[in-house]
Coordinates of C-alpha atoms and ligand atoms in Angstrom, one line a residue:
X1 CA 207.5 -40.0 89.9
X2 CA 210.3 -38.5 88.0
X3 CA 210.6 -35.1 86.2
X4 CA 210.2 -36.5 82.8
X5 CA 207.9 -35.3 80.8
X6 CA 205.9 -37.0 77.5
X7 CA 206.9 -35.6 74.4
X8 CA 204.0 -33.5 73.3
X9 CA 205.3 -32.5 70.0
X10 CA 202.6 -34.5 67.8
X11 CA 204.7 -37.5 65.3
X12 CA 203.0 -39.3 62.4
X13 CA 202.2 -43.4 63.6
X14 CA 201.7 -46.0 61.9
X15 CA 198.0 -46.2 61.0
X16 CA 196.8 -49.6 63.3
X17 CA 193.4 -51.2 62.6
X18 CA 192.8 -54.7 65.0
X19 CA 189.7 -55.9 66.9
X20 CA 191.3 -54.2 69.8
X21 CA 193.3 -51.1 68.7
X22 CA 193.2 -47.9 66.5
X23 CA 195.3 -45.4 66.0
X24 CA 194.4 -43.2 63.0
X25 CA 196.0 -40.0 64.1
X26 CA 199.2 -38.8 64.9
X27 CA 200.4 -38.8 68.8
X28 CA 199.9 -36.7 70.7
X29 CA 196.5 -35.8 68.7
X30 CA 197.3 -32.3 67.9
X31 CA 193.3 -31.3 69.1
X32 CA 194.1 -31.9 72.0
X33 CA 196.9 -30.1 73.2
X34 CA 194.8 -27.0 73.7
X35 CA 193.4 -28.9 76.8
X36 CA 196.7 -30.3 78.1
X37 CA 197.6 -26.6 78.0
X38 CA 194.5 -26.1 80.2
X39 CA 195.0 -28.5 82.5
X40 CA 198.8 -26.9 82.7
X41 CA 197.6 -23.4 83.4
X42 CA 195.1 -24.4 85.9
X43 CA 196.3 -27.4 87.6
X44 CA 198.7 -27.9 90.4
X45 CA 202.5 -29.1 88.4
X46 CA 202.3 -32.0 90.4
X47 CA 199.2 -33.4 88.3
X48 CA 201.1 -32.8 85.2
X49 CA 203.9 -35.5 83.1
X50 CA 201.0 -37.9 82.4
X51 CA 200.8 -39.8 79.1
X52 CA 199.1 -37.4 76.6
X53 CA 196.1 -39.5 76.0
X54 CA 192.9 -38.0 76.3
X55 CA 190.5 -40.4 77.7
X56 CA 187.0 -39.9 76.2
X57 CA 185.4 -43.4 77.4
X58 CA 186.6 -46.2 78.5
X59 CA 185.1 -49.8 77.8
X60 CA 186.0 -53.0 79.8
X61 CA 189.7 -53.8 78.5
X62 CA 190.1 -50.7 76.3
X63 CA 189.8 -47.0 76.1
X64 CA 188.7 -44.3 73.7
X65 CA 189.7 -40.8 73.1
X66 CA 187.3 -38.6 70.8
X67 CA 190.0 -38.3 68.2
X68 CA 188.9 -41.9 66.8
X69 CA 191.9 -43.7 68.7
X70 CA 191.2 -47.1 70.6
X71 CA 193.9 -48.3 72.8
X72 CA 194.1 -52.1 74.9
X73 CA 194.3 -50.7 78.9
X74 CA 197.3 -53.1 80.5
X75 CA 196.8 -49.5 83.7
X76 CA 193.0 -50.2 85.1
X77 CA 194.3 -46.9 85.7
X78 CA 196.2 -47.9 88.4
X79 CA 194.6 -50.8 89.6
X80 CA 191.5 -49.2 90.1
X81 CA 189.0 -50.6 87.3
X82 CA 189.1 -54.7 88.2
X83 CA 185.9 -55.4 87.0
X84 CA 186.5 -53.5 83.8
X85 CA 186.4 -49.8 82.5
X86 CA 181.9 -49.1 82.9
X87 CA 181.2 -52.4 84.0
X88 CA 177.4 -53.0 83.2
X89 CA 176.4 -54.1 86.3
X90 CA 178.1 -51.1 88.3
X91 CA 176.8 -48.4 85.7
X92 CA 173.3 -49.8 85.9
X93 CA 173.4 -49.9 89.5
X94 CA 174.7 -45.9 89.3
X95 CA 172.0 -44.6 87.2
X96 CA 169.6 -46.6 89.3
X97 CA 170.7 -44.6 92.2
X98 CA 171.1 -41.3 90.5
X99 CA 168.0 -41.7 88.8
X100 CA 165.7 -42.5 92.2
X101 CA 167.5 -39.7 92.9
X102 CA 169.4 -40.3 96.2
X103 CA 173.2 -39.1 96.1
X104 CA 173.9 -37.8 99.7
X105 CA 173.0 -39.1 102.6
X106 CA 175.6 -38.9 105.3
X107 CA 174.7 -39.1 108.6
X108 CA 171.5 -41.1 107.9
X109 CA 170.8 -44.3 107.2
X110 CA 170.5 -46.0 103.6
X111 CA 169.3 -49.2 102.6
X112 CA 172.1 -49.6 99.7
X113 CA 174.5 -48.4 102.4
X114 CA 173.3 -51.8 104.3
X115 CA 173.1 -53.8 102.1
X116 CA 176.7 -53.3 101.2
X117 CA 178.5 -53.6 104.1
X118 CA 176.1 -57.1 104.6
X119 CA 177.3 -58.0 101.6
X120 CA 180.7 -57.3 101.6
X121 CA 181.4 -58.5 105.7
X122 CA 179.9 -61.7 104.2
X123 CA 182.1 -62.2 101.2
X124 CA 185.5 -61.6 102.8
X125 CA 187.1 -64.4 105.6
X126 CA 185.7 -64.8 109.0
X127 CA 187.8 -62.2 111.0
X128 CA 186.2 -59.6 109.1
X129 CA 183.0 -59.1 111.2
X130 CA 182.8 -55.3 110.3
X131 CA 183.4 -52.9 107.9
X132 CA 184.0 -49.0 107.9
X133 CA 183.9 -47.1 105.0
X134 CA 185.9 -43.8 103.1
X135 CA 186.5 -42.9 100.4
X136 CA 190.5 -42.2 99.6
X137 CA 192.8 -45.3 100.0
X138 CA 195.0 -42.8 102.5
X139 CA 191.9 -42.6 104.5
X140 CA 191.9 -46.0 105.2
X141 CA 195.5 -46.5 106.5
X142 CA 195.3 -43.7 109.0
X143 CA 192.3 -45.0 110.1
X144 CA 194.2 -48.2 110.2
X145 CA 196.6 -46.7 112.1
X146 CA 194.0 -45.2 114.8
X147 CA 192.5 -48.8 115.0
X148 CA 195.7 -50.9 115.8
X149 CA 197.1 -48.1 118.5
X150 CA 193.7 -47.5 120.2
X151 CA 193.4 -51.8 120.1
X152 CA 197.3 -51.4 121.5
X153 CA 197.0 -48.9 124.3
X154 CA 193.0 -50.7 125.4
X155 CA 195.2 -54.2 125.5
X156 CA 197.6 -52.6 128.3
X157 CA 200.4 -51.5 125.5
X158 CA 202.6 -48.1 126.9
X159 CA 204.2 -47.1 123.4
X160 CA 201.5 -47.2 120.1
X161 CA 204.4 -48.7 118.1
X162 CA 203.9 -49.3 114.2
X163 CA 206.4 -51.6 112.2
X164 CA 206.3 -51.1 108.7
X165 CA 208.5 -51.8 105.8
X166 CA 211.2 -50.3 104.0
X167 CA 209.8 -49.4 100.5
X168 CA 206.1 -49.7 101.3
X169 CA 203.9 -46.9 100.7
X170 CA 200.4 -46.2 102.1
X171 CA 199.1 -42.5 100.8
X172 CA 199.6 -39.1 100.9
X173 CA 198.4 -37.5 104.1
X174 CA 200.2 -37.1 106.8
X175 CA 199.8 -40.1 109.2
X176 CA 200.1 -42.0 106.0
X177 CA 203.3 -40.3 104.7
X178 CA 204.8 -41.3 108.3
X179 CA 203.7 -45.0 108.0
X180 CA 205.5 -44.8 104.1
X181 CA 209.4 -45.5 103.9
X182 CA 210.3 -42.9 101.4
X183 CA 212.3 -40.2 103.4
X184 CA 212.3 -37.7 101.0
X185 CA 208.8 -38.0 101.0
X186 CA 208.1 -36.9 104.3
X187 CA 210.7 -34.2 104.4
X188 CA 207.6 -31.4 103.8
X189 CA 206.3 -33.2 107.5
X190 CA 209.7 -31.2 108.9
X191 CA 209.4 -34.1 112.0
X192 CA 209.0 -38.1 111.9
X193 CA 206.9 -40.1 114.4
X194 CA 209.2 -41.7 116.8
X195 CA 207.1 -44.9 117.1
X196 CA 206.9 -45.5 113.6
X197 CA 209.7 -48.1 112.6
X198 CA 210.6 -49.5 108.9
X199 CA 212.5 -52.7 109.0
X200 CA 214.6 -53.8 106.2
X201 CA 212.4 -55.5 102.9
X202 CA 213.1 -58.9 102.1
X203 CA 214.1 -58.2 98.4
X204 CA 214.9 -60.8 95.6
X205 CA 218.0 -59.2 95.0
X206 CA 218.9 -59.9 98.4
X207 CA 220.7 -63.3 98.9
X208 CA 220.1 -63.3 102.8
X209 CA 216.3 -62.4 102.3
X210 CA 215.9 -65.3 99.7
X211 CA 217.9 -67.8 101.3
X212 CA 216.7 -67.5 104.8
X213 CA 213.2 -65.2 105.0
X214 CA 212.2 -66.0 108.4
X215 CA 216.2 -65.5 109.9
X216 CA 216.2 -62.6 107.8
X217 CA 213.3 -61.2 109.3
X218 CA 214.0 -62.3 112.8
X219 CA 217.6 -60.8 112.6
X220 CA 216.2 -57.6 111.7
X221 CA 213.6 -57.3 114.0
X222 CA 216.1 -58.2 117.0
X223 CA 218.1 -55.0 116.0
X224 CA 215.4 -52.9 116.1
X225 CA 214.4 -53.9 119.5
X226 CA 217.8 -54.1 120.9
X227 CA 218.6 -50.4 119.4
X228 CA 215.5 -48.8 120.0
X229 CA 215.3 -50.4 123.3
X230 CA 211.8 -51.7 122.8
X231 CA 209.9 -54.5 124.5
X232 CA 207.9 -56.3 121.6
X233 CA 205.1 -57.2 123.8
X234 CA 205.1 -53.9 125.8
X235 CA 206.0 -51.2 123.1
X236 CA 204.5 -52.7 119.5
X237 CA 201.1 -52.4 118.5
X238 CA 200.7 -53.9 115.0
X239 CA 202.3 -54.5 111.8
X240 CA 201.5 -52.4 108.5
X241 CA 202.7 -54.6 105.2
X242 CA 201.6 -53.0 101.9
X243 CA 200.5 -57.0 100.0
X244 CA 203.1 -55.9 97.4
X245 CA 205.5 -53.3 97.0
X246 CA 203.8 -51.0 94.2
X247 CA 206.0 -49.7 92.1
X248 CA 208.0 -53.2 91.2
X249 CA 205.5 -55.6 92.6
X250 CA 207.5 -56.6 94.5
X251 CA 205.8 -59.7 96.6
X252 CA 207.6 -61.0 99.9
X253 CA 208.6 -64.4 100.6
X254 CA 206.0 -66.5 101.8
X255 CA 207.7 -67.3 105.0
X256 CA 208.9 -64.1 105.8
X257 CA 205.5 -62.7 106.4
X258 CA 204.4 -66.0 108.0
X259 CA 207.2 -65.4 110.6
X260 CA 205.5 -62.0 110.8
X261 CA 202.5 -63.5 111.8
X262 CA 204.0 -65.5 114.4
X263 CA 206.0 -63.0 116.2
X264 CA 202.7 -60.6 116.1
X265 CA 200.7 -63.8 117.5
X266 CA 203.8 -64.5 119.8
X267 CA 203.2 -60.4 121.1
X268 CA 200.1 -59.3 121.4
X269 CA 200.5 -57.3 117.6
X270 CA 198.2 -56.9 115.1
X271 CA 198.9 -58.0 111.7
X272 CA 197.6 -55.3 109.3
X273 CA 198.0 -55.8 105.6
X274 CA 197.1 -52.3 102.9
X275 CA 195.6 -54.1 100.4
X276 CA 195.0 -51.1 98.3
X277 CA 196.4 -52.2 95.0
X278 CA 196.1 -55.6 95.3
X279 CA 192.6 -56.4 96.7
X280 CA 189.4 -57.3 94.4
X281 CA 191.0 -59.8 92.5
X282 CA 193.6 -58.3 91.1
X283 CA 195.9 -61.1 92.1
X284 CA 194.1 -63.9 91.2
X285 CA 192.4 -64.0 94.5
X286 CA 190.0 -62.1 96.7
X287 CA 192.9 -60.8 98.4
X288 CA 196.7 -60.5 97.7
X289 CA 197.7 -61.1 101.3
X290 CA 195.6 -64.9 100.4
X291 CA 199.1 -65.7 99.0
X292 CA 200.8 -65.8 101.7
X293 CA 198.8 -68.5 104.4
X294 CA 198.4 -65.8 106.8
X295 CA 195.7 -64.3 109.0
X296 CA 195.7 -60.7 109.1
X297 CA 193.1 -58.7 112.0
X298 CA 193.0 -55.6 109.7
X299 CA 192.8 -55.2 106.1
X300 CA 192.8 -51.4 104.0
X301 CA 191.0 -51.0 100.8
X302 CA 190.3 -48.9 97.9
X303 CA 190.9 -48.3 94.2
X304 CA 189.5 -52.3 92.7
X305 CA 187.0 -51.9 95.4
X306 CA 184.8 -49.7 93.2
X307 CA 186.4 -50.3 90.2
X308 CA 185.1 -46.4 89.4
X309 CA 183.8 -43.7 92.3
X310 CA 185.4 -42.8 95.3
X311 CA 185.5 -45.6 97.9
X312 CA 187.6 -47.4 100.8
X313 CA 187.6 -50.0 103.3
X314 CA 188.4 -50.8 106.5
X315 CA 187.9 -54.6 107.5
X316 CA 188.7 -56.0 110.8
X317 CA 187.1 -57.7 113.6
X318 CA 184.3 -56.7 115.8
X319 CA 186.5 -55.8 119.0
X320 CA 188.6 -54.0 116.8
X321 CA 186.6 -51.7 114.6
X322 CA 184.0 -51.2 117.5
X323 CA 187.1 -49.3 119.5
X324 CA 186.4 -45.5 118.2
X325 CA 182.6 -44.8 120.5
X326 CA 179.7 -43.3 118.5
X327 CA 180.3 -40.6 116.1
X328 CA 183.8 -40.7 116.6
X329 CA 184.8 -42.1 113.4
X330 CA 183.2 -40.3 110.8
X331 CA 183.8 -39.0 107.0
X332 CA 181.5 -36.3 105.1
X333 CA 181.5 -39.2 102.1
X334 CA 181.7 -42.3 104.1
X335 CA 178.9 -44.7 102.5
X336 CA 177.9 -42.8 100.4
X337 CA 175.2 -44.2 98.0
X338 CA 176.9 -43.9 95.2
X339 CA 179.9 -45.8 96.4
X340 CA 177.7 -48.2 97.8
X341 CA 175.8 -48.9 94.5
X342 CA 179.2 -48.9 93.2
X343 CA 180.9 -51.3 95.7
X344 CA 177.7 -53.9 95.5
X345 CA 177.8 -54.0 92.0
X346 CA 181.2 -54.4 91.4
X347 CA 181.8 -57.1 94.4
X348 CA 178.9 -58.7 92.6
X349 CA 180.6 -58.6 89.7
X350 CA 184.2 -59.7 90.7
X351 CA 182.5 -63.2 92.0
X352 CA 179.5 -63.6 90.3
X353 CA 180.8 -63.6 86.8
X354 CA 184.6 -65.3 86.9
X355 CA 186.7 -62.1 86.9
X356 CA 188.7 -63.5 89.8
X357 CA 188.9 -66.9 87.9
X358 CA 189.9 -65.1 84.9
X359 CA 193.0 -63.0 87.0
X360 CA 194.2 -66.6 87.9
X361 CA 193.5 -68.6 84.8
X362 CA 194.9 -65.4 82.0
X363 CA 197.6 -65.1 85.2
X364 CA 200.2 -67.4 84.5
X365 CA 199.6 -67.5 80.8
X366 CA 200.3 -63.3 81.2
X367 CA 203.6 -64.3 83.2
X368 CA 204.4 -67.2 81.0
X369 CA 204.6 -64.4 78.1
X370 CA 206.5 -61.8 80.5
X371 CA 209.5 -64.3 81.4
X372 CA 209.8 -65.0 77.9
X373 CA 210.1 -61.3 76.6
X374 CA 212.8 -61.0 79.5
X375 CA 214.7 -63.5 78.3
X376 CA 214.5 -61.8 74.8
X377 CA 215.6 -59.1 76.5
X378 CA 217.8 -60.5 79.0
X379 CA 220.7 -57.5 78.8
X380 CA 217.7 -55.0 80.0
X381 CA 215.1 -56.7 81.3
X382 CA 215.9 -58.1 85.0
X383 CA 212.9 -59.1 87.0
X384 CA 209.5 -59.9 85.8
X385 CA 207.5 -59.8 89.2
X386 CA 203.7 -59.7 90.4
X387 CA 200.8 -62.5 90.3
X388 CA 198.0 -62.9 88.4
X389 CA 196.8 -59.6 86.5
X390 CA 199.7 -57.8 88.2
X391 CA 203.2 -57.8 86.3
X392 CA 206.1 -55.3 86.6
X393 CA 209.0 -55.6 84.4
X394 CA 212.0 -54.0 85.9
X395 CA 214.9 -52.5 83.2
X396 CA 218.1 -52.7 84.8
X397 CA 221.2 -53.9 83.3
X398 CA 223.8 -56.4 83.6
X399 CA 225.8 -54.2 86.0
X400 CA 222.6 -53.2 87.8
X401 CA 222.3 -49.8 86.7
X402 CA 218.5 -48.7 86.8
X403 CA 217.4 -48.0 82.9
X404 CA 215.0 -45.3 84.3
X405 CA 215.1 -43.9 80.9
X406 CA 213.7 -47.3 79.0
X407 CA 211.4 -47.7 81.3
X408 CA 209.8 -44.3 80.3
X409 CA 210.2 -44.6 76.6
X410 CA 208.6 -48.3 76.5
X411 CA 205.7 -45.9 78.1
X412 CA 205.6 -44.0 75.2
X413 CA 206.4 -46.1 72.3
X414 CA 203.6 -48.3 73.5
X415 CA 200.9 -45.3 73.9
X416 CA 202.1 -44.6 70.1
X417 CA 201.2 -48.5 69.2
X418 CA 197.7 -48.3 71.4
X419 CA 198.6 -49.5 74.4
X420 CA 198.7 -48.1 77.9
X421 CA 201.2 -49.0 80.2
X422 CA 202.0 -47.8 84.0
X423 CA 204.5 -45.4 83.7
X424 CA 206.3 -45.4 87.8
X425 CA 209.1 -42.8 86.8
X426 CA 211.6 -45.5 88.0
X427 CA 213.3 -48.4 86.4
X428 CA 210.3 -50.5 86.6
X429 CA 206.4 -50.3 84.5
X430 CA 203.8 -51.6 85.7
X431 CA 200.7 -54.1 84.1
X432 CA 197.7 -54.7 84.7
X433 CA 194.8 -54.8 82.7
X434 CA 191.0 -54.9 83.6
X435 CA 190.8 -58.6 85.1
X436 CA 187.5 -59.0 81.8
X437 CA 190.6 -58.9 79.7
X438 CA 190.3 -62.4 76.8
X439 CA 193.0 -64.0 76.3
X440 CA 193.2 -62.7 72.6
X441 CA 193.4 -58.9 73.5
X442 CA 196.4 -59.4 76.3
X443 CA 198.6 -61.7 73.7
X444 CA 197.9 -58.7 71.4
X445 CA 198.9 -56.2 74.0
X446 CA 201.9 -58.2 75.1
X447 CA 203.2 -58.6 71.7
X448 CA 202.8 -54.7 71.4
X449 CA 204.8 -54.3 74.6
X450 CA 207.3 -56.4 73.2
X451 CA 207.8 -54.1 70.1
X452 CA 207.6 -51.3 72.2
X453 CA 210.8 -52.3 74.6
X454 CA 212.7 -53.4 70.6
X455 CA 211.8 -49.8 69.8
X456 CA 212.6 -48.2 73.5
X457 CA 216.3 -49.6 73.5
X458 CA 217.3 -49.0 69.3
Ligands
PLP1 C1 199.5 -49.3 98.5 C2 198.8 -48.0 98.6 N1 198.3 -47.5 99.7 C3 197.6 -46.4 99.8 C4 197.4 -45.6 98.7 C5 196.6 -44.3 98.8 O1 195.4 -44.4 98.1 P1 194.7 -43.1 97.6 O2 195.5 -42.5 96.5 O3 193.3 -43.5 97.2 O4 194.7 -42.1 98.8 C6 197.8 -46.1 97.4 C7 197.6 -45.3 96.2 O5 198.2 -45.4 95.2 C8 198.6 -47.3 97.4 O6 199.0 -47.8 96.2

């Protein structure tokens, strides 16, 4: 995130009125500044800069504030809400469970809690034997991490070695922050874990990476060995790839993370993929990493796994997740009934009722739209990456300069024609609606967008 800040200095709008959208006040909404101030007094800085909408309820592809104003969602608020904002089935299965009441349970037992995880083991590929559950998406990489060294150093491994990759990010807490790329990041850490390496990300801006992905790879993994003076089979425990690189989504070649595969297989590595924001569907498939014909032993979860309260997910196999002994992998919230209800209902809902098919289907017909507002904008718009329900555009110029500041006013100018956007604080924003989304709402919001980036550069 950059510093930039919304404007909060309410402007008269034009007054919209669709199936899908309606603005009737001016933006910000002048009542509700008083709260923003709040939240500004009370709140740590580094939740402030959001888009000044106040969200009052949210319904599948669209959300409310109490003002009167409807805007079309293209956030899932960050790629949390796949099966759409109160999705019937996982509200009903909340109150059900808050109304029996049972909301705590911890370190008992819980029939939801079962039938869950039975549910869940059962609906993702065969390597996945067992689950473990949290409830922050950070949660789940460190635990990931635990997993693949403790797997390492039980297979005869003497370094717990971690490759990850340059631009990935996996969370905020510590072990998490080391796994990440971003340096500056990490600086607060005041060390960096010396068996944490980041090799180079095969971007499409990179000829090498998109001419040759597996040399590429190889090349770059050979350095590393030969300057760290590490044994792959001896010093490397597993591989960490976030499915997509978040803030562009930015996807790998196919190849390059085969190759991955094959030098883990070739080493005795495990092939770890954090599925955070691209799990549940939001690609078009169960799983993002399905894209890529690859295997992984360990998947981490969260945000679309819910689509609402708190939850994450570890998957892996049996002799992997059944490492830690009793009662040493715990978490006060872990399975929590809520989350449970939540995570049935929503899994439920992601297969049972075509939200998947719909991410694939409204997919290319989303992307088909994208390429052809870059090419109406071809002097800002470079890139138009992602799959399925998932779409960054990124605003860079012909020289390559990094339009960070179109990028943040097609944020605004949108929220001003009711609809939402991702804002990333970089040269990129981010899209991806609720995967219940029609076909009629996500033209609408794309034509929006594309008024919004005609009113971003005038
Ligand atoms: C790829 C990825 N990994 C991990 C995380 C951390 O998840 P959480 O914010 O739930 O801790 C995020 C959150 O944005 C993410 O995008």
């Amino acid at each position: 995130m950059s510093g930039w800040k919304f404007d909060l200095t309410p402007v008269e709008v034009p007054k919209i009125s669709t199936p899908y959208r309606r603005i009737v006040t001016r933006l910000p909404v002048p009542e509700s500044l008083p709260l923003l101030e709040t939240l500004d007094q009370y709140e740590s800085i580094a939740m402030h800069g959001q888009l000044p909408v106040i969200w009052d309820r949210a319904e599948g592809f669209q959300v409310h504030d109490a003002w009167g104003n409807t805007w079309i969602d293209f956030t899932s608020t960050i790629f949390v809400t796949n099966a759409g904002h109160g999705n019937p089935r996982i509200v009903e299965a909340l109150r059900e469970q808050a109304s029996k009441p049972l909301l705590h349970s911890y370190t008992f037992p819980t029939k939801v809690r079962a039938d869950y995880i039975q549910y869940l083991v059962q609906s993702t590929p065969a390597q996945f034997e067992k689950a473990f559950l949290l409830s922050a998406g950070t949660e789940a990489t460190e635990c990931a991490l635990k997993l693949i060294r403790m797997y390492g150093y039980k297979n005869g491994k003497r370094r717990p070695g971690i490759v990850s990759f340059e631009g990935n990010w996996h969370g905020r807490t510590l072990g998490a922050q080391m796994l990440s790329h971003n340096p500056a990041q990490k600086e607060w850490i005041g060390y960096l874990d010396p068996n944490i390496y980041h090799l180079p990300f095969p971007y499409p801006w990179r000829a090498e990476a998109v001419r040759s992905p597996r040399a590429y790879f190889r090349k770059a993994m050979d350095a590393l060995l030969r300057e760290r003076q590490l044994s792959a089979q001896a010093d490397l425990c597993g591989f960490l790839l976030e499915t997509f690189q978040g803030w562009g989504a930015v996807l790998y070649p196919p190849e390059f993370v085969q190759e991955v595969e094959v030098f883990a297989r070739e080493n005795g590595i495990l092939l770890a993929f954090d599925e955070m924001q691209s799990g549940f569907g939001r690609m078009g498939k169960l799983f993002g990493y399905m894209h890529y014909g690859v295997e992984p032993d360990v998947l981490c979860c969260g945000k679309g796994a819910s689509s609402s309260v708190p939850l994450s997910i570890v998957l892996g196999s049996r002799k992997i997740m059944d490492l830690p002994p009793i009662g040493s992998m715990s978490s006060t919230h872990s399975a929590n009934p809520l989350a449970c209800a939540a995570g049935l209902a929503n899994l439920q809902a992601l297969l049972q009722d075509g939200l998947i098919d719909n991410s694939r289907v409204l997919g290319e017909l989303f992307h088909a739209r994208l390429n052809e507002i870059k090419s109406d904008f071809s002097d800002q718009i470079a890139y138009v990456l992602g799959r399925g329900l998932l779409a960054a555009l990124h605003f860079v110029d012909a020289n390559g300069t990094p339009l960070v500041d179109v990028a943040n006013r097609v944020c605004q100018e949108a929220m001003r024609r009711g609809l939402l956007v991702v804002h990333t604080g970089r040269e990129t924003i981010k899209l991806a609606p609720p995967l219940c989304i029609n076909e009629d709402a996500m033209i609408e919001g794309l034509k929006v967008l594309s008024d919004s980036i005609q009113a971003a550069i005038r």
